[in-house]
Amino acid sequence: MRRQSFTLTETILTAADNTLSTNILVEELIENRLLNNAAVILDLYESGNISNSALKRIAEQNNLYRINIFNRNGEKIFSSQTEIHEGLTSKTDPAEYLSPIFNEETDTLLIGLKAARFQEGFRFSVALASQNRSAVLVNINAEQLLLFRRQIGIGSLIQNAAANPGMLYAAIQDTSGILAASGNITEL
């Protein structure tokens, strides 16, 4: 029984490591895709060939949730969306998370997963700096990424392991306590 337990633990740990590697790879692929789109948009912006309708078309053609261009004061100057969020409170401030671009600390900002500014949900975002320190922000709706994480994550592995006949529960614990467990396990 002890040997089986050890083998199962090793299998889960290997699968968890593979899951982590997969998540990192998927996020890197998304970042690269968004950065490629942002670079094209940046070229259009810097050559004076940008408009809201052009951004809307690019977003639709490339399955992007939103494209915004902010001036160095954090004011939106172009957008792929015409939606106005009147009366809604912003959960985030673009001037704050884009400040490394505005303050000339970086030309490329990998924001990653962040809460949607006005709506429910999450976005996955990147931004590039223009020569005048405006920021080209490109994002996707992160719903599919989060669903993917839940489907292949460590919690899913634990649940699947515990579903085997003869298993009462499965858990991963360290010195600080339970990290992941099947069912309602709160204490081992």
CSV table of C-alpha atoms in Angstrom, one decimal:
chain,number,residue,atom,x,y,z
A,1,MET,CA,0.0,0.0,0.0
A,2,ARG,CA,2.8,2.4,0.9
A,3,ARG,CA,4.6,1.7,-2.5
A,4,GLN,CA,1.3,2.3,-4.4
A,5,SER,CA,0.9,5.6,-2.5
A,6,PHE,CA,4.4,6.6,-3.3
A,7,THR,CA,3.9,5.8,-7.0
A,8,LEU,CA,0.7,7.7,-7.2
A,9,THR,CA,2.3,10.7,-5.5
A,10,GLU,CA,5.2,10.6,-8.0
A,11,THR,CA,2.7,10.4,-10.9
A,12,ILE,CA,0.7,13.4,-9.6
A,13,LEU,CA,3.9,15.4,-9.0
A,14,THR,CA,5.1,14.7,-12.6
A,15,ALA,CA,1.7,15.6,-14.0
A,16,ALA,CA,1.7,18.8,-11.9
A,17,ASP,CA,5.1,19.7,-13.3
A,18,ASN,CA,3.9,19.1,-16.8
A,19,THR,CA,0.8,21.2,-16.2
A,20,LEU,CA,2.9,24.1,-15.0
A,21,SER,CA,5.1,23.8,-18.0
A,22,THR,CA,2.1,23.7,-20.3
A,23,ASN,CA,0.6,26.8,-18.6
A,24,ILE,CA,3.8,28.7,-19.0
A,25,LEU,CA,4.1,27.7,-22.7
A,26,VAL,CA,0.5,28.7,-23.5
A,27,GLU,CA,0.9,32.1,-21.8
A,28,GLU,CA,4.1,32.7,-23.7
A,29,LEU,CA,2.4,31.8,-27.0
A,30,ILE,CA,-0.5,34.2,-26.1
A,31,GLU,CA,2.0,37.0,-25.2
A,32,ASN,CA,3.9,36.5,-28.5
A,33,ARG,CA,0.6,36.6,-30.5
A,34,LEU,CA,-0.5,39.8,-28.7
A,35,LEU,CA,3.0,41.4,-29.1
A,36,ASN,CA,3.0,40.7,-32.8
A,37,ASN,CA,-0.4,42.4,-33.2
A,38,ALA,CA,0.7,45.3,-31.0
A,39,ALA,CA,3.8,45.8,-33.2
A,40,VAL,CA,1.8,46.1,-36.3
A,41,ILE,CA,-0.6,48.5,-34.6
A,42,LEU,CA,2.4,50.5,-33.3
A,43,ASP,CA,3.7,50.9,-36.8
A,44,LEU,CA,0.4,52.1,-38.0
A,45,TYR,CA,0.1,54.6,-35.1
A,46,GLU,CA,3.6,56.0,-35.6
A,47,SER,CA,3.1,56.4,-39.3
A,48,GLY,CA,-0.2,58.3,-38.7
A,49,ASN,CA,-2.3,55.6,-40.3
A,50,ILE,CA,-4.5,54.6,-37.3
A,51,SER,CA,-8.2,55.2,-36.5
A,52,ASN,CA,-10.8,53.6,-34.3
A,53,SER,CA,-12.3,51.8,-37.3
A,54,ALA,CA,-8.9,50.4,-38.3
A,55,LEU,CA,-8.4,49.1,-34.7
A,56,LYS,CA,-11.9,47.6,-34.7
A,57,ARG,CA,-11.1,45.8,-38.0
A,58,ILE,CA,-7.8,44.5,-36.7
A,59,ALA,CA,-9.4,43.3,-33.5
A,60,GLU,CA,-12.1,41.4,-35.4
A,61,GLN,CA,-9.7,39.9,-37.9
A,62,ASN,CA,-7.3,38.7,-35.1
A,63,ASN,CA,-9.7,37.6,-32.5
A,64,LEU,CA,-8.6,40.3,-30.0
A,65,TYR,CA,-10.9,41.5,-27.3
A,66,ARG,CA,-9.8,45.1,-27.3
A,67,ILE,CA,-7.1,47.4,-28.6
A,68,ASN,CA,-6.6,50.8,-26.9
A,69,ILE,CA,-4.0,53.5,-27.4
A,70,PHE,CA,-3.3,55.8,-24.4
A,71,ASN,CA,-1.3,59.0,-24.5
A,72,ARG,CA,1.5,59.4,-22.0
A,73,ASN,CA,-1.0,61.0,-19.5
A,74,GLY,CA,-3.0,57.8,-19.5
A,75,GLU,CA,-5.9,59.2,-21.6
A,76,LYS,CA,-7.4,56.9,-24.2
A,77,ILE,CA,-6.9,58.4,-27.7
A,78,PHE,CA,-7.9,55.4,-29.9
A,79,SER,CA,-9.9,52.3,-29.3
A,80,SER,CA,-11.3,49.3,-31.1
A,81,GLN,CA,-14.4,49.6,-29.0
A,82,THR,CA,-17.0,52.3,-29.1
A,83,GLU,CA,-18.5,51.2,-25.8
A,84,ILE,CA,-18.8,53.9,-23.2
A,85,HIS,CA,-18.9,52.9,-19.5
A,86,GLU,CA,-20.8,55.8,-18.2
A,87,GLY,CA,-21.7,55.6,-14.5
A,88,LEU,CA,-19.5,52.5,-13.9
A,89,THR,CA,-16.6,52.6,-11.6
A,90,SER,CA,-13.3,51.5,-13.0
A,91,LYS,CA,-11.6,48.7,-11.1
A,92,THR,CA,-8.2,49.5,-12.5
A,93,ASP,CA,-6.4,52.6,-13.7
A,94,PRO,CA,-4.6,52.3,-17.0
A,95,ALA,CA,-2.3,55.2,-16.1
A,96,GLU,CA,-1.1,53.1,-13.1
A,97,TYR,CA,-0.4,49.8,-14.8
A,98,LEU,CA,1.0,51.5,-18.0
A,99,SER,CA,3.3,53.8,-16.0
A,100,PRO,CA,6.4,51.9,-16.7
A,101,ILE,CA,5.9,52.8,-20.4
A,102,PHE,CA,4.9,56.4,-19.7
A,103,ASN,CA,7.9,56.9,-17.3
A,104,GLU,CA,10.3,55.4,-19.9
A,105,GLU,CA,11.2,52.4,-17.8
A,106,THR,CA,10.3,49.9,-20.5
A,107,ASP,CA,9.2,49.7,-24.1
A,108,THR,CA,7.5,46.3,-23.7
A,109,LEU,CA,5.1,45.5,-20.9
A,110,LEU,CA,3.9,42.0,-20.3
A,111,ILE,CA,0.8,42.6,-18.1
A,112,GLY,CA,-0.6,39.1,-18.3
A,113,LEU,CA,-3.8,38.3,-16.5
A,114,LYS,CA,-5.7,41.2,-15.0
A,115,ALA,CA,-9.2,42.0,-13.9
A,116,ALA,CA,-11.5,43.6,-16.5
A,117,ARG,CA,-11.6,47.3,-16.0
A,118,PHE,CA,-15.4,47.8,-15.9
A,119,GLN,CA,-17.0,44.4,-16.6
A,120,GLU,CA,-16.8,41.0,-14.9
A,121,GLY,CA,-14.0,38.7,-15.9
A,122,PHE,CA,-10.4,38.8,-16.8
A,123,ARG,CA,-8.2,40.0,-19.7
A,124,PHE,CA,-4.7,38.9,-20.8
A,125,SER,CA,-2.8,42.0,-21.9
A,126,VAL,CA,0.4,43.3,-23.3
A,127,ALA,CA,1.5,46.9,-24.2
A,128,LEU,CA,4.2,48.5,-26.4
A,129,ALA,CA,5.6,52.0,-26.1
A,130,SER,CA,5.6,54.4,-29.0
A,131,GLN,CA,8.3,56.9,-29.6
A,132,ASN,CA,6.2,59.6,-27.9
A,133,ARG,CA,5.7,57.3,-24.9
A,134,SER,CA,2.0,56.6,-25.8
A,135,ALA,CA,1.0,53.0,-25.1
A,136,VAL,CA,-0.5,50.5,-27.5
A,137,LEU,CA,-2.5,48.1,-25.3
A,138,VAL,CA,-3.8,44.8,-26.8
A,139,ASN,CA,-5.8,42.2,-24.9
A,140,ILE,CA,-7.9,39.1,-25.2
A,141,ASN,CA,-10.7,37.9,-23.0
A,142,ALA,CA,-9.0,35.4,-20.7
A,143,GLU,CA,-12.1,33.2,-20.1
A,144,GLN,CA,-10.7,30.4,-22.3
A,145,LEU,CA,-7.3,30.5,-20.7
A,146,LEU,CA,-8.8,30.3,-17.2
A,147,LEU,CA,-11.0,27.4,-18.3
A,148,PHE,CA,-8.0,25.6,-19.7
A,149,ARG,CA,-6.1,26.1,-16.4
A,150,ARG,CA,-9.0,24.7,-14.4
A,151,GLN,CA,-9.3,21.7,-16.7
A,152,ILE,CA,-5.6,20.7,-16.6
A,153,GLY,CA,-4.6,22.2,-13.2
A,154,ILE,CA,-3.5,20.4,-10.1
A,155,GLY,CA,-7.0,20.5,-8.6
A,156,SER,CA,-8.3,18.5,-11.6
A,157,LEU,CA,-5.4,16.0,-11.2
A,158,ILE,CA,-6.3,15.5,-7.5
A,159,GLN,CA,-10.0,15.1,-8.2
A,160,ASN,CA,-9.2,12.5,-10.9
A,161,ALA,CA,-6.8,10.6,-8.6
A,162,ALA,CA,-9.4,10.5,-5.9
A,163,ALA,CA,-12.1,9.1,-8.3
A,164,ASN,CA,-10.2,5.8,-8.5
A,165,PRO,CA,-11.9,2.8,-6.9
A,166,GLY,CA,-10.6,2.2,-3.4
A,167,MET,CA,-9.4,5.8,-2.9
A,168,LEU,CA,-11.0,7.7,-0.1
A,169,TYR,CA,-9.4,11.0,-0.9
A,170,ALA,CA,-6.2,12.6,-2.4
A,171,ALA,CA,-4.3,15.6,-1.0
A,172,ILE,CA,-1.1,17.4,-1.4
A,173,GLN,CA,0.3,18.9,1.8
A,174,ASP,CA,3.4,20.7,2.9
A,175,THR,CA,4.5,22.1,6.3
A,176,SER,CA,2.0,25.0,6.0
A,177,GLY,CA,-1.0,22.8,5.4
A,178,ILE,CA,-3.1,21.3,2.6
A,179,LEU,CA,-2.2,22.8,-0.8
A,180,ALA,CA,-4.8,20.8,-2.8
A,181,ALA,CA,-7.3,18.1,-1.9
A,182,SER,CA,-10.3,16.2,-3.2
A,183,GLY,CA,-13.7,16.7,-1.7
A,184,ASN,CA,-14.0,18.6,1.6
A,185,ILE,CA,-10.7,17.7,3.1
A,186,THR,CA,-9.7,20.4,5.6
A,187,GLU,CA,-7.3,18.5,7.8
A,188,LEU,CA,-5.1,15.4,7.5
